[in-house]
Short mmCIF file of C-alpha atoms in Angstrom, two decimals:
data_model
loop_
_atom_site.label_atom_id
_atom_site.label_comp_id
_atom_site.label_asym_id
_atom_site.label_seq_id
_atom_site.Cartn_x
_atom_site.Cartn_y
_atom_site.Cartn_z
CA MET A 1 13.08 -11.52 21.71
CA THR A 2 11.09 -8.44 20.72
CA VAL A 3 10.45 -7.93 17.03
CA PRO A 4 10.83 -4.27 16.01
CA VAL A 5 7.81 -2.51 14.57
CA ARG A 6 7.99 -2.39 10.78
CA GLY A 7 6.56 0.60 8.93
CA VAL A 8 4.49 -0.16 5.83
CA LEU A 9 3.09 2.69 3.72
CA PHE A 10 0.67 1.95 0.88
CA VAL A 11 0.60 4.54 -1.89
CA CYS A 12 -1.68 5.23 -4.84
CA HIS A 13 -2.43 8.39 -6.79
CA ALA A 14 -5.06 10.21 -4.69
CA ASN A 15 -5.13 8.12 -1.49
CA MET A 16 -8.88 7.59 -1.83
CA CYS A 17 -9.40 4.17 -3.45
CA ARG A 18 -6.55 1.67 -3.59
CA SER A 19 -4.06 2.67 -0.88
CA PRO A 20 -6.62 3.09 1.94
CA LEU A 21 -8.13 -0.25 0.95
CA ALA A 22 -4.66 -1.86 0.96
CA ALA A 23 -3.87 -0.45 4.40
CA GLY A 24 -7.20 -1.72 5.74
CA ILE A 25 -6.76 -5.18 4.24
CA PHE A 26 -3.17 -5.45 5.50
CA ILE A 27 -4.09 -4.44 9.06
CA HIS A 28 -7.08 -6.81 8.99
CA LEU A 29 -4.89 -9.72 7.87
CA ALA A 30 -2.25 -8.87 10.48
CA ARG A 31 -4.92 -8.77 13.19
CA GLN A 32 -6.22 -12.17 12.11
CA ARG A 33 -2.70 -13.57 12.48
CA GLY A 34 -2.20 -11.84 15.84
CA VAL A 35 0.73 -9.76 14.57
CA ALA A 36 -0.81 -6.31 14.05
CA ASP A 37 1.38 -4.88 16.81
CA ARG A 38 4.44 -5.61 14.65
CA PHE A 39 3.39 -3.05 12.04
CA ASP A 40 2.95 0.71 11.68
CA VAL A 41 0.65 0.94 8.65
CA ASP A 42 -0.57 4.02 6.80
CA SER A 43 -1.53 5.13 3.31
CA ALA A 44 -0.78 8.18 1.19
CA GLY A 45 -1.09 9.47 -2.35
CA THR A 46 1.48 10.84 -4.74
CA TRP A 47 -0.95 13.59 -5.80
CA ALA A 48 -3.52 13.51 -2.99
CA ALA A 49 -5.74 16.37 -1.98
CA GLU A 50 -5.53 16.58 1.79
CA GLY A 51 -8.44 15.46 3.93
CA ILE A 52 -10.66 13.47 1.53
CA ALA A 53 -12.48 10.45 2.98
CA PRO A 54 -11.95 7.01 1.41
CA HIS A 55 -14.02 6.46 -1.72
CA PRO A 56 -17.50 5.10 -0.89
CA LEU A 57 -17.00 2.12 -3.21
CA SER A 58 -13.73 1.22 -1.46
CA VAL A 59 -15.61 1.42 1.83
CA ASP A 60 -18.36 -0.81 0.40
CA ALA A 61 -15.83 -3.38 -0.83
CA ALA A 62 -14.15 -3.48 2.58
CA GLN A 63 -17.46 -3.88 4.39
CA ARG A 64 -18.59 -6.70 2.06
CA HIS A 65 -15.47 -8.60 3.10
CA GLY A 66 -15.74 -7.95 6.82
CA ILE A 67 -13.00 -5.33 7.05
CA PRO A 68 -13.81 -2.60 9.57
CA VAL A 69 -14.12 0.77 7.82
CA GLU A 70 -11.91 2.53 10.38
CA LEU A 71 -8.95 0.44 9.15
CA LEU A 72 -9.07 2.35 5.85
CA GLY A 73 -8.07 5.55 7.63
CA ALA A 74 -10.05 8.74 7.99
CA ARG A 75 -8.60 11.19 5.47
CA SER A 76 -6.27 11.31 2.48
CA ARG A 77 -2.80 12.79 2.59
CA SER A 78 0.13 13.26 0.27
CA ILE A 79 3.33 11.33 0.70
CA ALA A 80 6.03 13.40 2.36
CA PRO A 81 9.81 13.07 2.02
CA ALA A 82 9.98 12.05 5.70
CA ASP A 83 7.86 8.99 4.86
CA LEU A 84 10.82 7.62 2.92
CA ASP A 85 12.64 7.17 6.23
CA ARG A 86 9.69 6.59 8.59
CA PHE A 87 8.50 3.53 6.69
CA GLY A 88 10.78 0.60 5.91
CA ASP A 89 8.50 -0.52 3.09
CA ILE A 90 6.62 1.71 0.69
CA VAL A 91 4.25 -0.38 -1.40
CA VAL A 92 2.76 1.30 -4.45
CA MET A 93 -0.22 0.39 -6.57
CA ASP A 94 1.19 1.08 -10.02
CA ARG A 95 4.27 1.98 -12.02
CA ARG A 96 3.31 5.66 -12.21
CA ASN A 97 3.20 5.86 -8.39
CA LEU A 98 6.59 4.16 -8.28
CA ALA A 99 8.10 6.70 -10.70
CA ASP A 100 6.63 9.60 -8.70
CA ILE A 101 8.19 8.33 -5.47
CA GLU A 102 11.52 7.58 -7.12
CA ARG A 103 11.63 11.26 -8.12
CA LEU A 104 11.36 12.16 -4.42
CA ARG A 105 14.49 10.10 -3.76
CA ARG A 106 16.71 11.70 -6.38
CA ILE A 107 19.32 14.28 -5.56
CA SER A 108 18.10 17.80 -6.23
CA ALA A 109 20.08 20.85 -7.31
CA PHE A 110 20.19 21.77 -3.63
CA GLY A 111 21.75 18.51 -2.43
CA PRO A 112 20.46 15.11 -1.35
CA VAL A 113 16.75 14.78 -0.82
CA VAL A 114 15.86 13.94 2.77
CA GLY A 115 14.49 10.46 3.08
CA GLY A 116 15.43 7.50 1.11
CA SER A 117 16.04 4.35 3.11
CA ALA A 118 12.61 2.79 2.41
CA ARG A 119 12.33 -0.20 0.13
CA LEU A 120 9.96 0.61 -2.77
CA SER A 121 7.83 -2.17 -4.23
CA LEU A 122 4.85 -2.67 -6.47
CA LEU A 123 2.10 -4.48 -4.53
CA ARG A 124 1.57 -7.03 -7.29
CA SER A 125 5.24 -8.01 -7.17
CA PHE A 126 4.53 -9.97 -4.00
CA ASP A 127 1.89 -12.33 -5.41
CA GLN A 128 2.71 -11.96 -9.14
CA PRO A 129 6.51 -11.60 -9.24
CA ARG A 130 6.70 -12.23 -13.00
CA ALA A 131 4.06 -9.62 -13.90
CA ARG A 132 5.26 -6.90 -16.26
CA GLY A 133 3.72 -3.77 -17.75
CA ARG A 134 0.05 -3.25 -16.96
CA ASP A 135 -0.11 -6.67 -15.35
CA ALA A 136 2.19 -5.33 -12.62
CA ASP A 137 -0.28 -2.56 -11.74
CA VAL A 138 -3.35 -2.56 -9.53
CA PRO A 139 -5.86 -0.88 -11.90
CA ASP A 140 -7.35 2.33 -10.54
CA PRO A 141 -11.11 1.72 -10.14
CA VAL A 142 -11.99 5.39 -9.51
CA ARG A 143 -13.93 5.91 -12.74
CA GLY A 144 -15.57 2.49 -12.56
CA GLY A 145 -18.40 1.01 -10.63
CA PRO A 146 -18.70 -1.69 -7.98
CA LYS A 147 -17.30 -4.42 -10.29
CA GLN A 148 -14.05 -2.50 -10.79
CA PHE A 149 -13.73 -1.88 -7.06
CA GLU A 150 -14.37 -5.56 -6.36
CA ALA A 151 -11.69 -6.52 -8.91
CA ALA A 152 -9.26 -4.07 -7.30
CA TYR A 153 -10.12 -5.50 -3.88
CA ALA A 154 -9.26 -9.05 -5.03
CA ILE A 155 -5.90 -7.94 -6.48
CA ILE A 156 -5.05 -5.90 -3.39
CA TYR A 157 -6.06 -8.71 -1.03
CA ALA A 158 -3.80 -11.22 -2.81
CA GLY A 159 -0.90 -8.77 -2.77
CA CYS A 160 -1.38 -7.92 0.91
CA GLU A 161 -1.52 -11.60 1.87
CA ALA A 162 1.74 -12.28 0.04
CA LEU A 163 3.37 -9.13 1.45
CA LEU A 164 2.43 -10.08 5.00
CA GLU A 165 3.86 -13.56 4.49
CA ARG A 166 7.09 -12.09 3.14
CA LEU A 167 7.47 -9.60 5.99
CA LEU A 168 6.73 -12.20 8.65
CA GLY A 169 9.28 -14.50 7.03
CA MET A 170 11.86 -11.71 7.11
CA ASP A 171 11.18 -11.11 10.81
CA ALA A 172 11.63 -14.81 11.56
CA GLY A 173 15.16 -14.76 10.18
CA PRO A 174 17.02 -17.88 9.11
CA SER A 175 15.90 -21.13 10.64
CA ALA A 176 18.22 -22.93 12.95
#
């Protein structure tokens, strides 16, 4: 039985720090488990300038943990309405990102917005399902130094591990 490819899009504000790091971590974990071919993974930002490279401190954090830099993606991009159909799962870093994407899904004055079948989730909901408020967010390290990026890495890694487990469990279906 062939398992269909599942689209996973990680989203933060500018697609420079958290979401590229999350995509890289997720792909790395999937490769370690031998299941990377089951996923179409990308990252985007709700307010991203197009074409910016991943933040150097995100790159440093990835490299310190043995994650190949190319897994973080080459350049930033903004989320597009078509992403809401292309990806089955859109995983956001914080509640503000979630609200921004939910606005994309609403009906406009001109009719239904294209795109909307994706499941939206906060990354921390996978490893910290009871987290509320700020505790449900992955803090944005952009104005911080290496310690803030390392803290963000640890949170993102835990969330990606739990997300991968959940998605692999969903693909397995009910046990016989």
